[in-house]
CSV table of C-alpha atoms and ligand atoms in Angstrom, one decimal:
chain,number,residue,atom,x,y,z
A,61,UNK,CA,24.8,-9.8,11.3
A,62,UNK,CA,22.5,-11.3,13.8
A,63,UNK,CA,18.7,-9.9,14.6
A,64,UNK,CA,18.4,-7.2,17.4
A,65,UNK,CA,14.9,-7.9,17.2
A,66,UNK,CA,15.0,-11.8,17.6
A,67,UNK,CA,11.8,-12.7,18.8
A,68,UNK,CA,9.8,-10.5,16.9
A,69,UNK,CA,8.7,-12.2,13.1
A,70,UNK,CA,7.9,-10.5,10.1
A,71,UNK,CA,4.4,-8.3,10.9
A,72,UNK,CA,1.6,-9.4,8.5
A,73,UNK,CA,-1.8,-8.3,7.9
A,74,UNK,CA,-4.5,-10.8,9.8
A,75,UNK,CA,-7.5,-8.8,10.0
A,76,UNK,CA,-9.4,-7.7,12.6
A,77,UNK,CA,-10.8,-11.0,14.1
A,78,UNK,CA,-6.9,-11.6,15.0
A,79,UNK,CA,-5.4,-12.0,19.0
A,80,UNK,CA,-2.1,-12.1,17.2
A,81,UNK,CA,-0.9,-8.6,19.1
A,82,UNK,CA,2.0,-8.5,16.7
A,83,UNK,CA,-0.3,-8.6,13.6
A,84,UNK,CA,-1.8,-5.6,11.6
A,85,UNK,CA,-5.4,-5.4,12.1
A,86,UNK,CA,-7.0,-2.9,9.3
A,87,UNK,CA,-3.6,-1.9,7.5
A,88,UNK,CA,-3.4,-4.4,4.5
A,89,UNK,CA,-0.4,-3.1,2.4
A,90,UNK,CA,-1.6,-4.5,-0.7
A,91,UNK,CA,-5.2,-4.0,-0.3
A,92,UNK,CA,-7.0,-1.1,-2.6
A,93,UNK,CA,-8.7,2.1,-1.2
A,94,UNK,CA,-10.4,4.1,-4.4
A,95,UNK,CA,-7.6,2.2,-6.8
A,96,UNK,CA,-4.9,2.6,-4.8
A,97,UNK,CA,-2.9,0.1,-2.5
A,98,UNK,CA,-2.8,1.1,1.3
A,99,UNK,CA,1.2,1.2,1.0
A,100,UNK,CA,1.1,4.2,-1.4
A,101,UNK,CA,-1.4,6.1,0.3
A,102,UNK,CA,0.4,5.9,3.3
A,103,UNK,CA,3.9,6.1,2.6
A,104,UNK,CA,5.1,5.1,6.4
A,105,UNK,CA,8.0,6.2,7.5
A,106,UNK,CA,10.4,5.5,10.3
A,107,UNK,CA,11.3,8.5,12.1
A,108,UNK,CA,14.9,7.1,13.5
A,109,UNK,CA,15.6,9.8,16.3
A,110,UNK,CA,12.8,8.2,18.6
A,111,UNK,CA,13.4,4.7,17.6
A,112,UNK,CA,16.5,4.2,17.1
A,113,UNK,CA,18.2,7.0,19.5
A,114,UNK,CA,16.0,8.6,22.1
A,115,UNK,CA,15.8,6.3,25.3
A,116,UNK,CA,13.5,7.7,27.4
A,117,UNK,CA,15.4,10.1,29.4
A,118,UNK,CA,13.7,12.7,30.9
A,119,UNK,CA,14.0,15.7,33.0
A,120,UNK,CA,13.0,13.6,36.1
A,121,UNK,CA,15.0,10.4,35.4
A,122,UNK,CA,17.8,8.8,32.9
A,123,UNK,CA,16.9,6.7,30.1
A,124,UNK,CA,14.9,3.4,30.6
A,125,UNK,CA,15.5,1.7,26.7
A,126,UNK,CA,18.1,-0.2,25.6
A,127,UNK,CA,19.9,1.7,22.7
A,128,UNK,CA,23.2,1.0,22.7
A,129,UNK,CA,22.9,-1.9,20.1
A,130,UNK,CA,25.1,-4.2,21.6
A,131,UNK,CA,28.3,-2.0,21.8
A,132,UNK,CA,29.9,1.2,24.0
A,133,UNK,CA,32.0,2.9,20.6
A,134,UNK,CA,30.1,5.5,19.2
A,135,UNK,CA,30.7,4.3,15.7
A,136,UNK,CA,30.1,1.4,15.8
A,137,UNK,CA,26.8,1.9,17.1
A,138,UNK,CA,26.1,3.8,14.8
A,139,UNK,CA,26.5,0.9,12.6
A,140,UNK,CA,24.7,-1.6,14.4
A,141,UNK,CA,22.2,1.0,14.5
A,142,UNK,CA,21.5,1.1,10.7
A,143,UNK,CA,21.3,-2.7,10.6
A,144,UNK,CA,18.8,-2.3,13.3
A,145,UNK,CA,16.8,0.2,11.9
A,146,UNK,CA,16.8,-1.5,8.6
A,147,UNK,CA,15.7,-4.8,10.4
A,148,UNK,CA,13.0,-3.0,12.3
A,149,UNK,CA,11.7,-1.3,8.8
A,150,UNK,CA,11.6,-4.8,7.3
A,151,UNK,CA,9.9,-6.3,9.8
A,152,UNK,CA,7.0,-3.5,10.1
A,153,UNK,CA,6.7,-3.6,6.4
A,154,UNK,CA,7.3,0.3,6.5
A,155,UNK,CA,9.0,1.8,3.0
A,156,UNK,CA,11.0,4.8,4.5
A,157,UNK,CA,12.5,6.1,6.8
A,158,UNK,CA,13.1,10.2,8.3
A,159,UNK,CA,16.8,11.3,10.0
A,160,UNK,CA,18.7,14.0,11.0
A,161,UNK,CA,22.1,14.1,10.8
A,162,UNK,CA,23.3,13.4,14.1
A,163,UNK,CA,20.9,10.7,14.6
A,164,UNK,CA,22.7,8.6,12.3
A,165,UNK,CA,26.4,9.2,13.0
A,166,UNK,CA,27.6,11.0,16.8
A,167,UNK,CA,29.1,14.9,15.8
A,168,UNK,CA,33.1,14.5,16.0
A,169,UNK,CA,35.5,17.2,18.0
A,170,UNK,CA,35.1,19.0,14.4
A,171,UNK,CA,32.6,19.4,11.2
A,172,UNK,CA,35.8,18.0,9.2
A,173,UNK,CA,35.2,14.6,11.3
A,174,UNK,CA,31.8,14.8,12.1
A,175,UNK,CA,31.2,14.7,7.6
A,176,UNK,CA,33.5,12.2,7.3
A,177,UNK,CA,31.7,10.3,10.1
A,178,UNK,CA,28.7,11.0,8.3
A,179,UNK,CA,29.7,10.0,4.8
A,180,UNK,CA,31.2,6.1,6.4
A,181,UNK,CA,27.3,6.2,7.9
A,182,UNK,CA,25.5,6.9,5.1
A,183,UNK,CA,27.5,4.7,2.4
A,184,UNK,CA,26.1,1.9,4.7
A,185,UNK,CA,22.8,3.4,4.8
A,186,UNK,CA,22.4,2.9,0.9
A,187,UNK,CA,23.4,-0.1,0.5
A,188,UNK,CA,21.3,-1.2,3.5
A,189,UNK,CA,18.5,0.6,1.5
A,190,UNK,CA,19.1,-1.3,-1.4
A,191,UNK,CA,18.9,-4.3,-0.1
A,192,UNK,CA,16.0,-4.2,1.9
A,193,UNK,CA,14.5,-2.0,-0.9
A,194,UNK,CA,13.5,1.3,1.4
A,195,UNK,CA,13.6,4.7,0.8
A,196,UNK,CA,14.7,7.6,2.5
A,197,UNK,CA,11.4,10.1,2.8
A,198,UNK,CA,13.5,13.1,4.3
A,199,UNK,CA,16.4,14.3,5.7
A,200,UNK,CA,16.7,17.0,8.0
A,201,UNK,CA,20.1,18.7,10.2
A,202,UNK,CA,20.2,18.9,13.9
A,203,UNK,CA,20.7,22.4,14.8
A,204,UNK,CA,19.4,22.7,18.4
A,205,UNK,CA,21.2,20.2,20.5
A,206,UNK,CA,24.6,21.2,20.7
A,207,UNK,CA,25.5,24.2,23.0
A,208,UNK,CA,26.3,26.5,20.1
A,209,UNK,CA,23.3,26.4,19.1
A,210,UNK,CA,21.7,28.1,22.3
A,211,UNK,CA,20.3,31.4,21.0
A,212,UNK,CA,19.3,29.5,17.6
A,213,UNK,CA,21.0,28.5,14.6
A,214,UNK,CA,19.6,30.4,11.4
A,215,UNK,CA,18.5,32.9,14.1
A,216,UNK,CA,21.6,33.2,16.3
A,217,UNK,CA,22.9,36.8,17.0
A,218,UNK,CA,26.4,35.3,16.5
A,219,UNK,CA,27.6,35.2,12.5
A,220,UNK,CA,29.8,32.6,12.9
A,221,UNK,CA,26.7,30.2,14.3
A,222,UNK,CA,24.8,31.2,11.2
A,223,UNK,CA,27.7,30.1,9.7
A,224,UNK,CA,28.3,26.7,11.1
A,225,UNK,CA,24.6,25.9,10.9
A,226,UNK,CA,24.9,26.7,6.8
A,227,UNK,CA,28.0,24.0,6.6
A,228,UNK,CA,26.0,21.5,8.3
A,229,UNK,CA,22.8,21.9,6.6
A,230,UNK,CA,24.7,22.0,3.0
A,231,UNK,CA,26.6,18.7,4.2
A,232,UNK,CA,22.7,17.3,5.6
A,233,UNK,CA,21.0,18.1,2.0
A,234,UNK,CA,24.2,16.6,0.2
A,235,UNK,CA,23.7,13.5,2.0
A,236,UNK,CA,19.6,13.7,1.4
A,237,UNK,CA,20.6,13.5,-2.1
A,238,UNK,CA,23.6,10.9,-2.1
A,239,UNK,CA,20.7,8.9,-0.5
A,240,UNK,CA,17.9,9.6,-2.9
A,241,UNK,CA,15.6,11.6,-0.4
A,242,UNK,CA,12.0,12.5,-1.5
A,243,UNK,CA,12.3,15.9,0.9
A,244,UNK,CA,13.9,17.9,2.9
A,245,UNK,CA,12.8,19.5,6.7
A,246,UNK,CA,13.5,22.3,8.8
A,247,UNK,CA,11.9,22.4,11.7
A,248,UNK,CA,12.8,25.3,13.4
A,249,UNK,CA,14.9,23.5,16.0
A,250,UNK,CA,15.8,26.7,18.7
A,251,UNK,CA,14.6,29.5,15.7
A,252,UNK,CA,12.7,31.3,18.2
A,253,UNK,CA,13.1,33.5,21.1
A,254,UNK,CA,12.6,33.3,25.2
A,255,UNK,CA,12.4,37.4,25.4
A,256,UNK,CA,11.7,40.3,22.8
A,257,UNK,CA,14.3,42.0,25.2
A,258,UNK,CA,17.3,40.6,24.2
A,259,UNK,CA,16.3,39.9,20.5
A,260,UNK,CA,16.5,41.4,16.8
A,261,UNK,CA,13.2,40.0,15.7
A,262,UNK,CA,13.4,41.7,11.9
A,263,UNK,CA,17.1,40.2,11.6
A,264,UNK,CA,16.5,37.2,12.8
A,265,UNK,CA,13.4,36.0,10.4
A,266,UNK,CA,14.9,37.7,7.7
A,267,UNK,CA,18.5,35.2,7.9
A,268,UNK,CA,16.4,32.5,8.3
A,269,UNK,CA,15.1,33.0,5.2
A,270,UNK,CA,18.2,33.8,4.3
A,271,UNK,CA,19.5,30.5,5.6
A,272,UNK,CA,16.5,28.4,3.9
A,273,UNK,CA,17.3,30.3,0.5
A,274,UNK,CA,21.3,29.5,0.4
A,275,UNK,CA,20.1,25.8,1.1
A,276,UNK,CA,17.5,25.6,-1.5
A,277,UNK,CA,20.1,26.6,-4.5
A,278,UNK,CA,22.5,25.0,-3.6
A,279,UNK,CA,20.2,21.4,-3.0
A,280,UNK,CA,19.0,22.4,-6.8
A,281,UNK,CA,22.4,22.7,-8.0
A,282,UNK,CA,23.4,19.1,-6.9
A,283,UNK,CA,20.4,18.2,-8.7
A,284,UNK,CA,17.7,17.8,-6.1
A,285,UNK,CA,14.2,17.6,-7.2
A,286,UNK,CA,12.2,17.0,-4.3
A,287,UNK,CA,10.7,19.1,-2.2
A,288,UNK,CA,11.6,21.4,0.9
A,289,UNK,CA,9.6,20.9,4.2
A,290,UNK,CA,8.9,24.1,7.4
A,291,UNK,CA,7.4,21.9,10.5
A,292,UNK,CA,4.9,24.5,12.4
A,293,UNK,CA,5.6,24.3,15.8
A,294,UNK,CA,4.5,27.3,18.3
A,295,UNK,CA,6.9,26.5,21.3
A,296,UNK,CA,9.3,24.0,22.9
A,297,UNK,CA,11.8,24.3,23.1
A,298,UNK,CA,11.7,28.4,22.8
A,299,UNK,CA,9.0,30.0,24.0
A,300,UNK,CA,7.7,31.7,20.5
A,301,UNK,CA,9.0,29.5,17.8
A,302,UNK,CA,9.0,31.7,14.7
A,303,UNK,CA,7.3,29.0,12.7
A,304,UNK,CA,4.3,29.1,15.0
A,305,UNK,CA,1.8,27.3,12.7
A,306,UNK,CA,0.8,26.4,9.0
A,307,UNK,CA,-0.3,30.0,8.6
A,308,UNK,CA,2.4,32.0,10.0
A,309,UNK,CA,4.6,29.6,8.0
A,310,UNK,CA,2.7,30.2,4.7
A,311,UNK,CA,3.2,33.5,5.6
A,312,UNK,CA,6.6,33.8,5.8
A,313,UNK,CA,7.7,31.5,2.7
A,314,UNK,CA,5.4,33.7,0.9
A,315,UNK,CA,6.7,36.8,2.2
A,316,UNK,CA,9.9,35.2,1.5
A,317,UNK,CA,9.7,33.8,-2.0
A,318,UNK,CA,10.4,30.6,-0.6
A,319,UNK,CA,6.8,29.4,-1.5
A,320,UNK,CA,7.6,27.6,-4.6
A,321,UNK,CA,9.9,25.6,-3.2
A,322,UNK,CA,8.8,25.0,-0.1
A,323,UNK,CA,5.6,22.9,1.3
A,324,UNK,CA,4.6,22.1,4.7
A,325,UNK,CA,5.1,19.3,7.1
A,326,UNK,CA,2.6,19.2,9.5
A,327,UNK,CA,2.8,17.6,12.6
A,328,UNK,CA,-0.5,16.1,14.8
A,329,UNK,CA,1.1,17.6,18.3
A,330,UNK,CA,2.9,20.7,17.3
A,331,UNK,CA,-0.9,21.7,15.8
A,332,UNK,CA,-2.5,21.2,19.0
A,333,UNK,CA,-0.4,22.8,20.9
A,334,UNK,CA,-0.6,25.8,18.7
A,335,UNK,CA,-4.2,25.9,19.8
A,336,UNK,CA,-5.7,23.7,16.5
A,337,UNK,CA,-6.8,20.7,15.6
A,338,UNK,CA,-4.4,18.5,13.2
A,339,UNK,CA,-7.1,18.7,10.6
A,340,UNK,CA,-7.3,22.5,11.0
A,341,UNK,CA,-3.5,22.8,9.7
A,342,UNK,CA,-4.1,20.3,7.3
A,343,UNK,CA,-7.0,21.4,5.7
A,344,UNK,CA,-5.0,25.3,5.5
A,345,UNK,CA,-2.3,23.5,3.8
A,346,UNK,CA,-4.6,21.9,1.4
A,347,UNK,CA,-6.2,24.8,0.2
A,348,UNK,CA,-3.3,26.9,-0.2
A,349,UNK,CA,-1.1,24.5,-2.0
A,350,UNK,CA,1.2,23.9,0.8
A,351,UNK,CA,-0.1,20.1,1.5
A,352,UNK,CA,3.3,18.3,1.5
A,353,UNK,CA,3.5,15.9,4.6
A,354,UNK,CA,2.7,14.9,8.1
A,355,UNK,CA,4.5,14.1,11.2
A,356,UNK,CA,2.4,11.6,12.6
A,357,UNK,CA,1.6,11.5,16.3
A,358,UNK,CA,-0.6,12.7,19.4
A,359,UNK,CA,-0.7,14.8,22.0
A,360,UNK,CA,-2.4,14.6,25.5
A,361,UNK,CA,-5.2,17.4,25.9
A,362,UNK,CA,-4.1,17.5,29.3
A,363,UNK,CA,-0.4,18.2,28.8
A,364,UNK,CA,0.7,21.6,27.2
A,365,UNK,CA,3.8,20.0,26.1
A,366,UNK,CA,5.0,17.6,23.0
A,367,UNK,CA,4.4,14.6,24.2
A,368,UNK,CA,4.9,13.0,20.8
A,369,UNK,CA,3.2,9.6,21.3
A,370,UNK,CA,2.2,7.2,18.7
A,371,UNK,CA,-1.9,8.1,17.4
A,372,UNK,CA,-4.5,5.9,18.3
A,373,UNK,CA,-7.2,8.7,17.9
A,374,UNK,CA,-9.7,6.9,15.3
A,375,UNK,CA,-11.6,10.8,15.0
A,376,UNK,CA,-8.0,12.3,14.3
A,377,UNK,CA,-6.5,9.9,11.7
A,378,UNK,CA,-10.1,9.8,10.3
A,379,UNK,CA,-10.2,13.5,9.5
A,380,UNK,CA,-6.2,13.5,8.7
A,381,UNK,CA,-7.2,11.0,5.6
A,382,UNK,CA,-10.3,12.7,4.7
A,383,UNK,CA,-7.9,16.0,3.8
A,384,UNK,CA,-5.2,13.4,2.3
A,385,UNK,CA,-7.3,11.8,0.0
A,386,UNK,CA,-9.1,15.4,-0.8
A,387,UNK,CA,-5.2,16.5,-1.8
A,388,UNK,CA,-5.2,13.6,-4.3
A,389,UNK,CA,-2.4,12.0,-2.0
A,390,UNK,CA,1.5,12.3,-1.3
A,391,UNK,CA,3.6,13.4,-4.1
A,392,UNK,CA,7.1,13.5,-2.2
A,393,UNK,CA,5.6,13.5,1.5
A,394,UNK,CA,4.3,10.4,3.4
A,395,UNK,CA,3.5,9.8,7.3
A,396,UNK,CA,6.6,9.7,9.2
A,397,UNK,CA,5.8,8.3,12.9
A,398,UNK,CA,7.4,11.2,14.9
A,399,UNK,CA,6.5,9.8,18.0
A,400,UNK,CA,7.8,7.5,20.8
A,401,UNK,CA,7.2,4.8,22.9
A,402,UNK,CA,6.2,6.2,26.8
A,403,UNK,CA,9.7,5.3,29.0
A,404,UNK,CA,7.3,3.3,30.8
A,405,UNK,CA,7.1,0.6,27.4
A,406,UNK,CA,10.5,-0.5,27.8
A,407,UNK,CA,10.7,-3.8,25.9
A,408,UNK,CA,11.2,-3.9,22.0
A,409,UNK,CA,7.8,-5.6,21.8
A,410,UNK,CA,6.4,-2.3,23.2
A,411,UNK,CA,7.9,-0.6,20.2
A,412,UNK,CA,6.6,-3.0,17.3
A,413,UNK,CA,2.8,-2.8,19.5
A,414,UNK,CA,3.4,1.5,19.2
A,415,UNK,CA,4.1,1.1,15.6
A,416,UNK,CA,1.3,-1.2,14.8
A,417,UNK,CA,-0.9,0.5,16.9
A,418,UNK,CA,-0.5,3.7,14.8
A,419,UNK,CA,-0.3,2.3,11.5
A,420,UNK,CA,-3.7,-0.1,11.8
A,421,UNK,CA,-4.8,3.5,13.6
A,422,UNK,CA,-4.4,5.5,10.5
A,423,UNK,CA,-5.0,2.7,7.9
A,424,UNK,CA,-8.6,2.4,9.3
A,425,UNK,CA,-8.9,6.3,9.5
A,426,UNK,CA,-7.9,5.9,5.8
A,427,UNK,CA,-10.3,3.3,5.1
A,428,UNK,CA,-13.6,5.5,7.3
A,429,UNK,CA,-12.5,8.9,5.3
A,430,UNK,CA,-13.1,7.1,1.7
A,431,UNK,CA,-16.2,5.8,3.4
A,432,UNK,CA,-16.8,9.6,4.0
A,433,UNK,CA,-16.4,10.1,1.1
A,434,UNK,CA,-17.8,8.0,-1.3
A,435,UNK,CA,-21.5,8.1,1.0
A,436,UNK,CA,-21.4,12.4,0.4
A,437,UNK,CA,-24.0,13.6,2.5
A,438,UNK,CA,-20.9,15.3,4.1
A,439,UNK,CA,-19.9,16.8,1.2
A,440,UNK,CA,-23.2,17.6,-0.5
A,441,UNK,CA,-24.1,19.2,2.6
A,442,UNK,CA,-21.4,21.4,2.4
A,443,UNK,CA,-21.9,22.0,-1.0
A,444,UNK,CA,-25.5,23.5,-0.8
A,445,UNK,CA,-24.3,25.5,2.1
A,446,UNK,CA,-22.8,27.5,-0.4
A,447,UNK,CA,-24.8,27.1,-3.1
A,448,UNK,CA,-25.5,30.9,-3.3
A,449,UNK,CA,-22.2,31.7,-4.6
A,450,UNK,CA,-23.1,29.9,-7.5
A,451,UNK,CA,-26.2,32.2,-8.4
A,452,UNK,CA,-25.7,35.4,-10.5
A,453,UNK,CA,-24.6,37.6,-7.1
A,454,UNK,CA,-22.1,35.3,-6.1
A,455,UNK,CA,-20.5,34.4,-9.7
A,456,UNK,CA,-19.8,38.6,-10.2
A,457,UNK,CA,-18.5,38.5,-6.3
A,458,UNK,CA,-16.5,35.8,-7.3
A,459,UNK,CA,-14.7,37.2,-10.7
A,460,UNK,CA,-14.7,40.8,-9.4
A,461,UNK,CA,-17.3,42.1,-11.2
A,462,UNK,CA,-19.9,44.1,-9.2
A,463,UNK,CA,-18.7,47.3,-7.2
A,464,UNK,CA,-19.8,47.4,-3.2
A,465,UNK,CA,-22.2,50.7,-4.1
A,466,UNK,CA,-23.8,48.0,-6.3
A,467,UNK,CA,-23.9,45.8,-3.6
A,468,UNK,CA,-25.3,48.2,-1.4
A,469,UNK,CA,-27.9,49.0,-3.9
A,470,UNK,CA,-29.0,45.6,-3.8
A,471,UNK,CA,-29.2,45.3,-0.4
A,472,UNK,CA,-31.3,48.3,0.2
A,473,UNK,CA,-33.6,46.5,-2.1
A,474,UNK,CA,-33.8,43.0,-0.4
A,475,UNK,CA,-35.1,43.1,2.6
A,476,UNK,CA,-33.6,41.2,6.2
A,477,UNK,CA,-31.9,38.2,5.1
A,478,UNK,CA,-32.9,34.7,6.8
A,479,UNK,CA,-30.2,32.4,6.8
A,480,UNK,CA,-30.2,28.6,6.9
A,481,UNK,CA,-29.0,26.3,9.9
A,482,UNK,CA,-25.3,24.7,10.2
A,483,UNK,CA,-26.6,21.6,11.3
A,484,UNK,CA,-24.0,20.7,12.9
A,485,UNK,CA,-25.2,17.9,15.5
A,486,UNK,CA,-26.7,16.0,12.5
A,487,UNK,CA,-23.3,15.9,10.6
A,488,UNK,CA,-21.4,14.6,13.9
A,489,UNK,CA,-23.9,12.5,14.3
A,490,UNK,CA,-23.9,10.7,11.0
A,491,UNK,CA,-20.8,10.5,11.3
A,492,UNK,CA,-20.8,8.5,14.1
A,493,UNK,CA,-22.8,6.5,12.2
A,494,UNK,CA,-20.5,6.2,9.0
A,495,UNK,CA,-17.9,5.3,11.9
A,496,UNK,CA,-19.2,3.2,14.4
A,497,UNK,CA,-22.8,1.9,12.7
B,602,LIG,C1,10.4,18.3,17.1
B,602,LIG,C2,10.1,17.6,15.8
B,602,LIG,C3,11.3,17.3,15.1
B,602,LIG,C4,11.2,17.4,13.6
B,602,LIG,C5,12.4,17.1,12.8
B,602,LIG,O1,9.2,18.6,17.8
B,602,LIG,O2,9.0,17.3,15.5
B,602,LIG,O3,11.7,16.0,15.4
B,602,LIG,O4,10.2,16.5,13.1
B,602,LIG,O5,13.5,18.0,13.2
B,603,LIG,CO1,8.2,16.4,13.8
């Protein structure tokens, strides 16, 4: 099969000093951060909806990239597709890739021909994967574009939706295991509402947990090990998604008993435009035990929408690895580039510079966060701030053992309490200097 990529070359490390632009600056696959190489902390993935599908349309104009991979049937650019994608992979040096269903294969007049379309895709996407040696992080099913899925899928007032979304999901989770997938997503694609006045709130969360359940046994009774993803996202395209953000998530799994299975994936944009920071969710999935993996991208501060563009926001990746590495890593997650090229970056160079530009952005903020780190005045400083919980007081706080009238007695007997500063300037400054010095 010839290259659909011809003049780009393989992309190889060349150090910062480089004026290569097709070169990797700071992300050195092999090279070891704390004993491990850069490739497995990362775990980069392809995500192929905006690379190999999306092409720039939007609500103002058509599409500006070329996506049609050199033919006009649908199936046999689907094909060409997965040769493509495989190339493209190969020649970033990235390990996995993300999909949902339709992505990979166009839905037929019928589910019967839509699976079968979908099993001829993905016998070619294993052996492309064996061949070029990548794995599939997750899959994921496409239950918001089609019309039917208008009011929701897992969430739609209409049974027989809720039943069409279970087929397609049971055929999506078969085909994440066929292909060896480390996960499994559900982003809540239309599981939300536009008004409370036309909607059964209590009925629709409960069958989508309903929905996530029936999926769950039956991935673990075709022998699926990994692990089950939720994507926060507070709106877009309903107005109140239901899986708002990494707490209303934990929430529901919990509320649920969906929280052994289930971990999060949290993406950079969808955090931000739930009003927090992409550290903020990640550090709430971290200490709850639902760290699982990231969609990696940025928003605009300016835009309230998902603008999904590749991260080159040193601060952001920088504080996204400190709460990586403070997880002990990926077990089944990885960074999977949810993001796209602007329509405005039309050429397939553009797409290699987005994906370099957001791998070299992370792999530094990987590199900056061990530096973090390993100097611990960060750390240490947060460590003393609550130092006092160590004492006596805060120990029989801590295991339950001192009543609030004891409290209260103590407190009479203390005095006014002087507490110390936050020092917050000094921290943001040194770590400007850790950063920049
Ligand atoms: C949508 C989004 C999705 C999920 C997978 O905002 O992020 O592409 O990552 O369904
Ligand atoms: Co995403």
């Amino acid at each position: 099969m010839s290259e659909f990529y011809p003049t780009i070359k393989k992309i190889a490390y060349e150090g910062n000093k480089t004026d290569n632009p097709l070169a990797f600056r700071f992300y050195n696959p092999d090279e070891l951060i704390a004993g491990k190489s850069m490739r497995d902390h990362m775990r980069f993935a392809m995500s192929y909806w905006h690379t190999m599908v999306a092409e720039g349309s939007d609500m103002f104009g058509v599409g500006t990239l070329a996506k049609k991979y050199g033919s006009s049937d649908p199936m046999e650019q689907a094909r060409n597709k997965a040769h493509a994608a495989f190339e493209l992979m190969d020649k970033l040096d990235i390990d996995y890739y993300c999909f949902h269903d339709r992505d990979i294969a166009p839905e037929g007049s019928s589910l019967t021909e839509s699976n079968k379309r979908l099993d001829e895709i993905t016998d070619l996407l294993k052996d492309l994967q064996q061949e070029y040696k990548k794995k599939l992080l997750w899959g994921t099913a496409n239950m918001f574009s089609n019309p039917r899925y208008a009011h929701g899928a897992g969430t739609s007032p209409d049974v027989d939706v809720f039943a069409f979304a279970a087929a397609q999901a049971k055929k999506a989770v078969e085909l994440t295991v066929k292909l060896g997938g480390e996960g499994y997503t559900f982003w809540g694609g239309r599981e939300g509402y536009e008004t409370l006045l036309n909607t059964n709130m209590g009925l629709e969360l409960d069958n989508l947990a309903r929905l996530m359940h029936m999926v769950k046994d039956y991935a673990r009774s075709i022998g699926f090990k990994g692990d089950f993803y939720v994507e926060p996202k507070p709106k877009e395209p309903t107005k109140h998604q239901y899986d708002f953000d990494a707490s209303t998530v934990i929430g529901f799994l919990r509320n649920y008993g969906l929280d052994k299975d289930f971990k999060l994936n949290i993406e950079a944009n969808h955090a931000t435009l739930a009003g927090h920071s992409f550290q903020h969710e990640l550090r709430l999935a971290r200490e709850t035990g639902f760290f699982g993996s990231i969609d990696a991208n940025q928003g605009d501060m300016l835009l309230g929408w998902d603008t999904d563009q590749f991260p080159t926001n040193i601060y952001d990746t920088v504080f996204a690895m400190y709460e990586l590495l403070k997880a002990g890593g990926f077990t089944n997650g990885g960074l999977n580039f949810d993001a796209k090229t602007r329509r405005a970056s039309n050429t397939n160079e553009d797409i290699f510079y987005s994906y370099i530009a957001g791998m070299d952005t992370f792999a530094l903020g990987l590199k900056m966060a061990q530096k973090i780190i390993d100097d611990g005045r960060i750390d240490n400083f947060v460590n003393e701030r609550y130092a006092s919980w160590n004492n006596e007081l805060g120990q029989k706080i801590v295991k339950g053992q001192i009543s609030i009238a004891e409290l209260e007695k103590y407190a009479l007997g203390m005095g006014d309490v002087k507490v110390g500063s936050g020092r917050q300037e000094y921290l943001e400054a040194i770590l400007n200097s850790m950063l920049f010095g």
